[in-house]
PDB file of C-alpha atoms in Angstrom:
ATOM      1  CA  MET A 108      -4.697 -17.725  38.939  1.00 61.00           C
ATOM      2  CA  LYS A 109      -5.631 -14.041  38.834  1.00 58.00           C
ATOM      3  CA  ARG A 110      -2.118 -13.079  37.832  1.00 60.00           C
ATOM      4  CA  LEU A 111      -2.086 -15.628  35.061  1.00 52.00           C
ATOM      5  CA  LEU A 112      -5.355 -14.278  33.684  1.00 50.00           C
ATOM      6  CA  ILE A 113      -4.170 -10.666  33.868  1.00 59.00           C
ATOM      7  CA  CYS A 114      -0.863 -11.516  32.197  1.00 48.00           C
ATOM      8  CA  SER A 115      -2.684 -13.400  29.449  1.00 54.00           C
ATOM      9  CA  LEU A 116      -4.983 -10.453  28.782  1.00 50.00           C
ATOM     10  CA  VAL A 117      -2.057  -8.020  28.668  1.00 55.00           C
ATOM     11  CA  LEU A 118      -0.179 -10.246  26.212  1.00 52.00           C
ATOM     12  CA  LEU A 119      -3.266 -10.603  24.056  1.00 52.00           C
ATOM     13  CA  PHE A 120      -3.754  -6.849  23.995  1.00 53.00           C
ATOM     14  CA  LEU A 121      -0.110  -6.203  23.084  1.00 49.00           C
ATOM     15  CA  SER A 122      -0.064  -8.795  20.323  1.00 51.00           C
ATOM     16  CA  CYS A 123      -3.191  -7.338  18.712  1.00 53.00           C
ATOM     17  CA  SER A 124      -1.899  -3.773  18.807  1.00 47.00           C
ATOM     18  CA  GLU A 125       1.339  -4.409  16.895  1.00 46.00           C
ATOM     19  CA  ASN A 126       1.747  -3.197  13.320  1.00 54.00           C
ATOM     20  CA  LYS A 127       1.245  -6.085  10.989  1.00 71.00           C
ATOM     21  CA  ASN A 128       3.524  -6.388   7.977  1.00 86.00           C
ATOM     22  CA  LEU A 129       1.396  -6.151   4.885  1.00 95.00           C
ATOM     23  CA  SER A 130       2.217  -7.996   1.692  1.00 96.00           C
ATOM     24  CA  PRO A 131       3.150  -5.954  -1.390  1.00 97.00           C
ATOM     25  CA  SER A 132      -0.302  -6.523  -2.926  1.00 96.00           C
ATOM     26  CA  GLU A 133      -2.096  -5.446   0.274  1.00 97.00           C
ATOM     27  CA  THR A 134       0.056  -2.317   0.425  1.00 97.00           C
ATOM     28  CA  ALA A 135      -0.622  -1.567  -3.252  1.00 97.00           C
ATOM     29  CA  LYS A 136      -4.371  -1.878  -2.654  1.00 97.00           C
ATOM     30  CA  ILE A 137      -4.237   0.601   0.243  1.00 97.00           C
ATOM     31  CA  VAL A 138      -2.154   3.052  -1.813  1.00 97.00           C
ATOM     32  CA  ALA A 139      -4.442   2.836  -4.857  1.00 96.00           C
ATOM     33  CA  GLN A 140      -7.572   3.409  -2.770  1.00 95.00           C
ATOM     34  CA  SER A 141      -5.904   6.229  -0.823  1.00 95.00           C
ATOM     35  CA  PHE A 142      -4.747   7.857  -4.060  1.00 95.00           C
ATOM     36  CA  TYR A 143      -8.171   7.888  -5.707  1.00 94.00           C
ATOM     37  CA  HIS A 144     -10.105   8.777  -2.537  1.00 94.00           C
ATOM     38  CA  GLY A 145      -7.731  11.549  -1.427  1.00 93.00           C
ATOM     39  CA  ASN A 146      -6.619   9.937   1.839  1.00 94.00           C
ATOM     40  CA  ASP A 147      -3.265  11.704   2.246  1.00 94.00           C
ATOM     41  CA  SER A 148      -2.407  10.225   5.646  1.00 95.00           C
ATOM     42  CA  ASN A 149      -2.616   6.630   4.350  1.00 95.00           C
ATOM     43  CA  LEU A 150      -0.893   7.605   1.121  1.00 96.00           C
ATOM     44  CA  LYS A 151       2.024   9.069   3.072  1.00 97.00           C
ATOM     45  CA  LYS A 152       2.175   6.098   5.460  1.00 97.00           C
ATOM     46  CA  TYR A 153       2.437   3.455   2.718  1.00 97.00           C
ATOM     47  CA  THR A 154       4.753   5.262   0.280  1.00 98.00           C
ATOM     48  CA  THR A 155       8.367   6.341   0.357  1.00 97.00           C
ATOM     49  CA  ALA A 156       9.084  10.089   0.427  1.00 97.00           C
ATOM     50  CA  GLU A 157       9.804  10.026  -3.317  1.00 96.00           C
ATOM     51  CA  GLY A 158       6.692   7.953  -4.040  1.00 97.00           C
ATOM     52  CA  TYR A 159       4.487  10.255  -1.978  1.00 97.00           C
ATOM     53  CA  ALA A 160       5.810  13.367  -3.736  1.00 96.00           C
ATOM     54  CA  ASN A 161       5.164  11.792  -7.130  1.00 95.00           C
ATOM     55  CA  LEU A 162       1.642  10.538  -6.362  1.00 95.00           C
ATOM     56  CA  SER A 163       0.452  13.593  -4.422  1.00 93.00           C
ATOM     57  CA  SER A 164       1.511  15.912  -7.263  1.00 93.00           C
ATOM     58  CA  ILE A 165      -0.970  14.263  -9.659  1.00 93.00           C
ATOM     59  CA  GLN A 166      -3.608  13.120  -7.179  1.00 91.00           C
ATOM     60  CA  ASP A 167      -6.053  15.987  -7.840  1.00 87.00           C
ATOM     61  CA  MET A 168      -6.376  15.014 -11.514  1.00 90.00           C
ATOM     62  CA  PHE A 169      -7.626  11.533 -10.588  1.00 88.00           C
ATOM     63  CA  ALA A 170      -9.705  12.191  -7.458  1.00 85.00           C
ATOM     64  CA  GLN A 171     -12.902  10.146  -7.170  1.00 88.00           C
ATOM     65  CA  ASP A 172     -15.893  10.186  -4.848  1.00 87.00           C
ATOM     66  CA  LYS A 173     -14.844   8.852  -1.432  1.00 84.00           C
ATOM     67  CA  ASN A 174     -17.953   6.645  -1.309  1.00 86.00           C
ATOM     68  CA  SER A 175     -17.251   4.974  -4.650  1.00 89.00           C
ATOM     69  CA  GLU A 176     -15.754   1.502  -4.763  1.00 90.00           C
ATOM     70  CA  ALA A 177     -12.263   1.198  -6.270  1.00 90.00           C
ATOM     71  CA  LYS A 178     -12.644  -2.509  -7.155  1.00 93.00           C
ATOM     72  CA  PHE A 179      -8.901  -3.073  -6.866  1.00 96.00           C
ATOM     73  CA  LYS A 180      -7.833  -6.211  -8.708  1.00 96.00           C
ATOM     74  CA  LEU A 181      -4.364  -7.743  -8.653  1.00 97.00           C
ATOM     75  CA  VAL A 182      -3.359  -8.566 -12.231  1.00 97.00           C
ATOM     76  CA  ASP A 183       0.223  -9.740 -11.686  1.00 97.00           C
ATOM     77  CA  GLU A 184       2.934  -9.686  -9.026  1.00 97.00           C
ATOM     78  CA  ALA A 185       6.699 -10.174  -9.223  1.00 97.00           C
ATOM     79  CA  MET A 186       9.437 -10.074  -6.584  1.00 95.00           C
ATOM     80  CA  GLU A 187      13.122  -9.329  -7.110  1.00 91.00           C
ATOM     81  CA  GLY A 188      14.834  -9.415  -3.702  1.00 90.00           C
ATOM     82  CA  GLU A 189      13.775  -6.316  -1.746  1.00 93.00           C
ATOM     83  CA  THR A 190      11.765  -4.958  -4.695  1.00 96.00           C
ATOM     84  CA  ALA A 191       8.251  -5.969  -5.703  1.00 97.00           C
ATOM     85  CA  TRP A 192       6.226  -5.046  -8.763  1.00 97.00           C
ATOM     86  CA  ILE A 193       2.429  -5.047  -8.655  1.00 97.00           C
ATOM     87  CA  LYS A 194       0.297  -4.787 -11.773  1.00 97.00           C
ATOM     88  CA  TYR A 195      -3.273  -3.875 -10.841  1.00 97.00           C
ATOM     89  CA  SER A 196      -6.528  -2.554 -12.226  1.00 96.00           C
ATOM     90  CA  THR A 197      -9.239  -0.416 -10.678  1.00 95.00           C
ATOM     91  CA  ALA A 198     -12.727   0.641 -11.660  1.00 94.00           C
ATOM     92  CA  TYR A 199     -11.409   4.167 -12.294  1.00 92.00           C
ATOM     93  CA  ASP A 200      -8.913   3.463 -15.066  1.00 90.00           C
ATOM     94  CA  PRO A 201      -9.337   1.023 -17.978  1.00 87.00           C
ATOM     95  CA  LYS A 202      -5.543   0.649 -18.327  1.00 93.00           C
ATOM     96  CA  PRO A 203      -3.764  -1.409 -15.627  1.00 94.00           C
ATOM     97  CA  GLY A 204      -1.305   0.449 -13.419  1.00 94.00           C
ATOM     98  CA  ILE A 205       2.036  -0.696 -12.064  1.00 95.00           C
ATOM     99  CA  PHE A 206       3.456   0.027  -8.626  1.00 96.00           C
ATOM    100  CA  LYS A 207       7.081  -0.505  -7.675  1.00 97.00           C
ATOM    101  CA  LEU A 208       7.467  -1.336  -3.984  1.00 98.00           C
ATOM    102  CA  VAL A 209      10.560  -1.461  -1.804  1.00 97.00           C
ATOM    103  CA  LYS A 210      11.054  -2.581   1.763  1.00 96.00           C
ATOM    104  CA  GLU A 211      11.658   0.352   4.075  1.00 95.00           C
ATOM    105  CA  ASN A 212      12.152  -0.375   7.780  1.00 92.00           C
ATOM    106  CA  GLY A 213      10.686  -3.850   7.282  1.00 92.00           C
ATOM    107  CA  GLN A 214       7.488  -2.545   5.650  1.00 96.00           C
ATOM    108  CA  TRP A 215       6.566  -2.592   1.964  1.00 97.00           C
ATOM    109  CA  LYS A 216       6.108   0.900   0.520  1.00 98.00           C
ATOM    110  CA  VAL A 217       5.250   2.167  -2.937  1.00 98.00           C
ATOM    111  CA  THR A 218       8.069   4.197  -4.447  1.00 97.00           C
ATOM    112  CA  HIS A 219       8.626   6.225  -7.597  1.00 93.00           C
ATOM    113  CA  ASN A 220       8.651   4.128 -10.755  1.00 88.00           C
ATOM    114  CA  GLY A 221      11.018   6.034 -13.036  1.00 83.00           C
ATOM    115  CA  PRO A 222      11.197   5.756 -16.826  1.00 82.00           C
ATOM    116  CA  ARG A 223      14.495   3.839 -16.600  1.00 83.00           C
ATOM    117  CA  ASP A 224      13.112   1.235 -14.197  1.00 83.00           C
ATOM    118  CA  LYS A 225      12.822  -2.026 -16.049  1.00 80.00           C
ATOM    119  CA  GLY A 226      10.102  -3.967 -14.321  1.00 82.00           C
ATOM    120  CA  PRO A 227       9.023  -7.482 -15.232  1.00 88.00           C
ATOM    121  CA  PHE A 228       5.825  -6.374 -16.999  1.00 82.00           C
TER     122      PHE A 228
END
């Protein structure tokens, strides 16, 4: 009985500690909040190398108070295979933004949205 209880607790602990796969909209929310609040570690974790380079280069121009609320709102979402497009709005910008996300190692990450990318919006 003791062994069963110990094994159950170990399994519970291991299952709770695993990385959970976030949806594209959840990833976009984390990236938007990290971008505006200057959280570079989260920004790097949830973006591709190209996406991080692009966002971090302009991040200082859009920095907000870390205690302010972003009020992230999903406006629209579209999926095309391993690519997702998220249209969102925040309290910091009156014009909605668009993130392009790709799956990298099984996790959704924001990547660079180039001028030639034809998204659904």
